[in-house]
Amino acid sequence: MIDIALPKGRLGDDVYRMFKNMGINAVDIEAKTRKLFFEDKQNGVRFYLIKPSDVAVYVERGAVDIGVVGKDSLVESGADVYELLDLGIGKCNMCVCSPNAFVDKQNSVLKVATKYPYIAREYYGEREIDIIKLNGSIELAPLIGLSHVIVDIVETGSTLRENNLKVDTIIMELSARVIASKSRYNFNKDRIDQLLRELI
Ligand code: PRP
């Protein structure tokens, strides 16, 4: 069996559909129940539905062979894994954003609200910043004075527009990646490589 971690949610649904198109059929995975693991015995593939930000942990620890993860979660996790493939879906940007009227004069400690403290810290380098770690609705933070700026994902830009925010800097381009456990990939390399060749 090849064990595959899929991120729960739209990206995971899209990636499962890619597997389905190559003839893999994990019974009931699309039934939207509370079940978290599914298998296609015939093709020797098992899927696990995992919170997106946890996929890299499962892969790094060798609990699964491979996983699908956004580049954002991958970089933030710092996981020691092989990055095998860019799936070219789930494309978006990691950005610094701020209220339309805000200008960063670089002369005070910048308050940065983010779900991605590691990425934010790396981006600002030596500069003194105050990182405020949040878990969602990040765009609200600078609007009500919790932070000056945010470091967050921008996809369509509508969340920014609807909240009178703008992009100041694009930090990195993001998309969905296939990652592999370093220990398990070496055992199952041929099988995994073949699976990924058929996937794209
Ligand atoms: C993400 C991200 C932005 C939004 C960007 O949030 O944190 O808020 O999507 O997408 P857009 O540019 O297409 O508007 P998510 O929907 O995951 O919700 P969250 O606020 O709970 O993080």
CSV table of C-alpha atoms and ligand atoms in Angstrom, one decimal:
chain,number,residue,atom,x,y,z
A,1,MET,CA,0.0,0.0,0.0
A,2,ILE,CA,1.1,3.6,-0.7
A,3,ASP,CA,-0.2,5.9,2.0
A,4,ILE,CA,-1.1,9.4,0.9
A,5,ALA,CA,-2.0,12.4,3.1
A,6,LEU,CA,-4.5,14.7,1.4
A,7,PRO,CA,-5.3,18.1,2.9
A,8,LYS,CA,-8.9,18.3,4.0
A,9,GLY,CA,-10.9,20.8,2.0
A,10,ARG,CA,-11.0,22.1,-1.6
A,11,LEU,CA,-7.4,21.4,-2.5
A,12,GLY,CA,-7.7,17.8,-1.2
A,13,ASP,CA,-10.9,17.3,-3.2
A,14,ASP,CA,-9.2,18.6,-6.4
A,15,VAL,CA,-6.2,16.4,-5.9
A,16,TYR,CA,-8.3,13.3,-5.2
A,17,ARG,CA,-10.1,14.0,-8.5
A,18,MET,CA,-6.7,13.9,-10.2
A,19,PHE,CA,-6.1,10.5,-8.8
A,20,LYS,CA,-9.6,9.4,-9.8
A,21,ASN,CA,-8.9,10.5,-13.4
A,22,MET,CA,-6.0,8.0,-13.4
A,23,GLY,CA,-8.3,5.2,-12.4
A,24,ILE,CA,-8.0,5.2,-8.6
A,25,ASN,CA,-11.3,4.8,-6.8
A,26,ALA,CA,-11.2,5.0,-3.0
A,27,VAL,CA,-14.7,3.9,-1.9
A,28,ASP,CA,-16.8,6.6,-0.1
A,29,ILE,CA,-14.1,9.3,-0.1
A,30,GLU,CA,-16.4,11.7,-1.8
A,31,ALA,CA,-19.4,10.9,0.4
A,32,LYS,CA,-18.5,13.7,2.9
A,33,THR,CA,-18.8,11.7,6.0
A,34,ARG,CA,-16.7,12.1,9.2
A,35,LYS,CA,-14.4,9.2,8.1
A,36,LEU,CA,-10.8,10.1,7.7
A,37,PHE,CA,-9.2,7.2,5.8
A,38,PHE,CA,-10.1,5.5,2.5
A,39,GLU,CA,-8.6,2.9,0.3
A,40,ASP,CA,-8.5,1.5,-3.2
A,41,LYS,CA,-7.4,-2.1,-2.5
A,42,GLN,CA,-7.0,-3.0,-6.1
A,43,ASN,CA,-4.6,-0.2,-6.8
A,44,GLY,CA,-2.9,-0.4,-3.4
A,45,VAL,CA,-3.5,3.2,-2.4
A,46,ARG,CA,-4.7,4.5,0.9
A,47,PHE,CA,-5.8,8.1,1.5
A,48,TYR,CA,-5.9,10.0,4.8
A,49,LEU,CA,-7.7,13.4,5.2
A,50,ILE,CA,-5.5,15.6,7.2
A,51,LYS,CA,-5.7,19.3,8.4
A,52,PRO,CA,-3.6,21.1,5.7
A,53,SER,CA,-1.1,22.5,8.2
A,54,ASP,CA,-0.5,19.0,9.6
A,55,VAL,CA,0.3,17.2,6.4
A,56,ALA,CA,4.0,17.9,6.5
A,57,VAL,CA,4.2,16.5,10.0
A,58,TYR,CA,2.7,13.2,9.0
A,59,VAL,CA,5.1,13.0,6.0
A,60,GLU,CA,8.2,14.1,7.9
A,61,ARG,CA,7.6,11.4,10.6
A,62,GLY,CA,7.0,8.7,8.0
A,63,ALA,CA,3.4,8.0,9.0
A,64,VAL,CA,2.6,8.2,5.3
A,65,ASP,CA,4.6,7.9,2.1
A,66,ILE,CA,3.6,11.1,0.4
A,67,GLY,CA,1.4,14.1,1.0
A,68,VAL,CA,-0.1,17.1,-0.8
A,69,VAL,CA,0.6,20.4,0.8
A,70,GLY,CA,0.5,24.1,0.0
A,71,LYS,CA,4.0,25.6,-0.3
A,72,ASP,CA,3.0,28.0,2.4
A,73,SER,CA,2.4,25.2,5.0
A,74,LEU,CA,5.5,23.4,3.7
A,75,VAL,CA,7.8,26.4,4.2
A,76,GLU,CA,6.2,27.3,7.5
A,77,SER,CA,6.6,23.8,8.9
A,78,GLY,CA,10.3,23.6,8.1
A,79,ALA,CA,9.7,19.8,7.6
A,80,ASP,CA,12.7,17.7,6.4
A,81,VAL,CA,11.0,16.0,3.4
A,82,TYR,CA,11.6,15.5,-0.3
A,83,GLU,CA,9.6,18.0,-2.4
A,84,LEU,CA,8.8,15.8,-5.5
A,85,LEU,CA,6.4,17.7,-7.6
A,86,ASP,CA,4.7,21.1,-8.2
A,87,LEU,CA,1.0,20.2,-9.0
A,88,GLY,CA,0.5,23.7,-10.5
A,89,ILE,CA,-2.9,24.1,-8.7
A,90,GLY,CA,-3.9,26.1,-5.7
A,91,LYS,CA,-1.8,29.0,-7.0
A,92,CYS,CA,-1.6,32.1,-4.9
A,93,ASN,CA,0.9,34.5,-3.3
A,94,MET,CA,2.2,35.1,0.2
A,95,CYS,CA,2.1,38.8,0.7
A,96,VAL,CA,2.6,41.7,3.1
A,97,CYS,CA,-0.7,43.6,3.1
A,98,SER,CA,-1.9,46.7,4.9
A,99,PRO,CA,-4.7,49.2,5.0
A,100,ASN,CA,-5.0,51.4,1.9
A,101,ALA,CA,-3.8,54.5,3.8
A,102,PHE,CA,-0.9,52.8,5.6
A,103,VAL,CA,2.7,53.7,4.7
A,104,ASP,CA,5.5,51.8,6.4
A,105,LYS,CA,8.0,54.5,7.4
A,106,GLN,CA,10.4,51.8,8.7
A,107,ASN,CA,11.1,53.9,11.8
A,108,SER,CA,9.2,52.0,14.4
A,109,VAL,CA,8.7,48.4,15.5
A,110,LEU,CA,6.3,47.0,12.9
A,111,LYS,CA,3.4,44.9,14.3
A,112,VAL,CA,2.8,42.0,11.9
A,113,ALA,CA,-0.3,39.7,12.3
A,114,THR,CA,0.0,36.4,10.6
A,115,LYS,CA,-0.7,32.6,10.5
A,116,TYR,CA,2.9,32.2,9.3
A,117,PRO,CA,5.3,33.5,12.0
A,118,TYR,CA,8.3,31.7,10.5
A,119,ILE,CA,7.8,33.1,7.0
A,120,ALA,CA,7.2,36.6,8.4
A,121,ARG,CA,10.3,36.4,10.6
A,122,GLU,CA,12.5,35.2,7.6
A,123,TYR,CA,11.1,37.9,5.4
A,124,TYR,CA,11.8,40.8,7.7
A,125,GLY,CA,15.3,39.5,8.5
A,126,GLU,CA,17.2,41.8,10.9
A,127,ARG,CA,14.3,44.3,11.2
A,128,GLU,CA,12.7,44.5,14.7
A,129,ILE,CA,9.1,43.4,14.3
A,130,ASP,CA,6.4,42.3,16.7
A,131,ILE,CA,4.7,39.1,15.4
A,132,ILE,CA,1.1,38.5,16.4
A,133,LYS,CA,0.2,34.9,15.7
A,134,LEU,CA,-3.4,34.5,14.6
A,135,ASN,CA,-5.3,31.5,13.2
A,136,GLY,CA,-7.7,33.1,10.8
A,137,SER,CA,-9.6,36.3,9.7
A,138,ILE,CA,-6.1,37.9,9.6
A,139,GLU,CA,-7.3,40.8,7.5
A,140,LEU,CA,-9.2,42.2,10.5
A,141,ALA,CA,-6.1,42.8,12.6
A,142,PRO,CA,-4.8,46.0,10.9
A,143,LEU,CA,-8.3,47.3,10.5
A,144,ILE,CA,-8.9,47.5,14.3
A,145,GLY,CA,-5.4,48.4,15.4
A,146,LEU,CA,-4.1,44.9,16.4
A,147,SER,CA,-1.3,45.2,13.9
A,148,HIS,CA,0.1,47.5,11.2
A,149,VAL,CA,0.4,44.9,8.5
A,150,ILE,CA,-0.4,41.3,7.8
A,151,VAL,CA,1.6,38.5,6.2
A,152,ASP,CA,-1.0,36.3,4.5
A,153,ILE,CA,-2.1,34.4,1.4
A,154,VAL,CA,-3.7,36.4,-1.4
A,155,GLU,CA,-5.6,34.3,-4.0
A,156,THR,CA,-8.3,36.3,-5.8
A,157,GLY,CA,-7.7,39.5,-3.8
A,158,SER,CA,-11.3,39.8,-2.9
A,159,THR,CA,-10.8,39.6,0.9
A,160,LEU,CA,-8.3,42.5,0.6
A,161,ARG,CA,-10.6,44.6,-1.6
A,162,GLU,CA,-13.7,44.0,0.6
A,163,ASN,CA,-11.7,45.1,3.7
A,164,ASN,CA,-9.9,48.2,2.2
A,165,LEU,CA,-6.5,46.6,2.2
A,166,LYS,CA,-3.7,46.5,-0.4
A,167,VAL,CA,-0.8,44.3,-1.3
A,168,ASP,CA,2.5,46.0,-0.4
A,169,THR,CA,4.9,43.1,-1.3
A,170,ILE,CA,4.7,39.7,-2.8
A,171,ILE,CA,7.0,37.5,-0.6
A,172,MET,CA,6.7,34.2,-2.5
A,173,GLU,CA,4.5,32.4,-5.1
A,174,LEU,CA,2.7,29.4,-3.8
A,175,SER,CA,1.1,26.3,-5.2
A,176,ALA,CA,0.3,22.7,-4.1
A,177,ARG,CA,3.4,20.4,-3.8
A,178,VAL,CA,3.7,16.6,-3.5
A,179,ILE,CA,6.2,15.8,-0.7
A,180,ALA,CA,7.6,12.5,0.4
A,181,SER,CA,8.9,11.0,3.6
A,182,LYS,CA,12.7,10.6,3.3
A,183,SER,CA,12.7,7.2,4.9
A,184,ARG,CA,9.7,5.7,3.1
A,185,TYR,CA,10.4,7.2,-0.3
A,186,ASN,CA,13.6,5.2,-0.5
A,187,PHE,CA,11.7,2.0,0.0
A,188,ASN,CA,8.8,2.7,-2.4
A,189,LYS,CA,10.6,5.0,-4.9
A,190,ASP,CA,9.6,3.2,-8.1
A,191,ARG,CA,6.0,2.8,-7.2
A,192,ILE,CA,5.7,6.5,-6.0
A,193,ASP,CA,7.5,7.8,-9.1
A,194,GLN,CA,5.1,5.8,-11.4
A,195,LEU,CA,2.1,7.1,-9.5
A,196,LEU,CA,3.2,10.7,-9.9
A,197,ARG,CA,4.0,10.3,-13.6
A,198,GLU,CA,0.5,9.1,-14.2
A,199,LEU,CA,-1.0,11.8,-12.0
A,200,ILE,CA,0.2,14.8,-14.1
B,1,PRP,C1,-7.3,32.7,3.2
B,1,PRP,C2,-6.3,33.8,3.4
B,1,PRP,C3,-7.1,35.0,3.1
B,1,PRP,C4,-8.0,34.6,1.9
B,1,PRP,C5,-7.4,35.0,0.6
B,1,PRP,O1,-8.2,32.6,4.2
B,1,PRP,O2,-5.9,33.8,4.8
B,1,PRP,O3,-7.9,35.5,4.1
B,1,PRP,O4,-8.0,33.1,2.0
B,1,PRP,O5,-8.2,34.6,-0.5
B,1,PRP,P1,-8.7,35.7,-1.5
B,1,PRP,O6,-7.6,36.5,-2.0
B,1,PRP,O7,-9.3,34.9,-2.7
B,1,PRP,O8,-9.8,36.5,-0.9
B,1,PRP,P2,-9.2,31.4,4.5
B,1,PRP,O9,-10.3,31.5,3.5
B,1,PRP,O10,-8.4,30.2,4.5
B,1,PRP,O11,-9.8,31.7,5.9
B,1,PRP,P3,-9.2,32.2,7.3
B,1,PRP,O12,-9.5,33.6,7.4
B,1,PRP,O13,-9.9,31.3,8.3
B,1,PRP,O14,-7.7,31.9,7.3
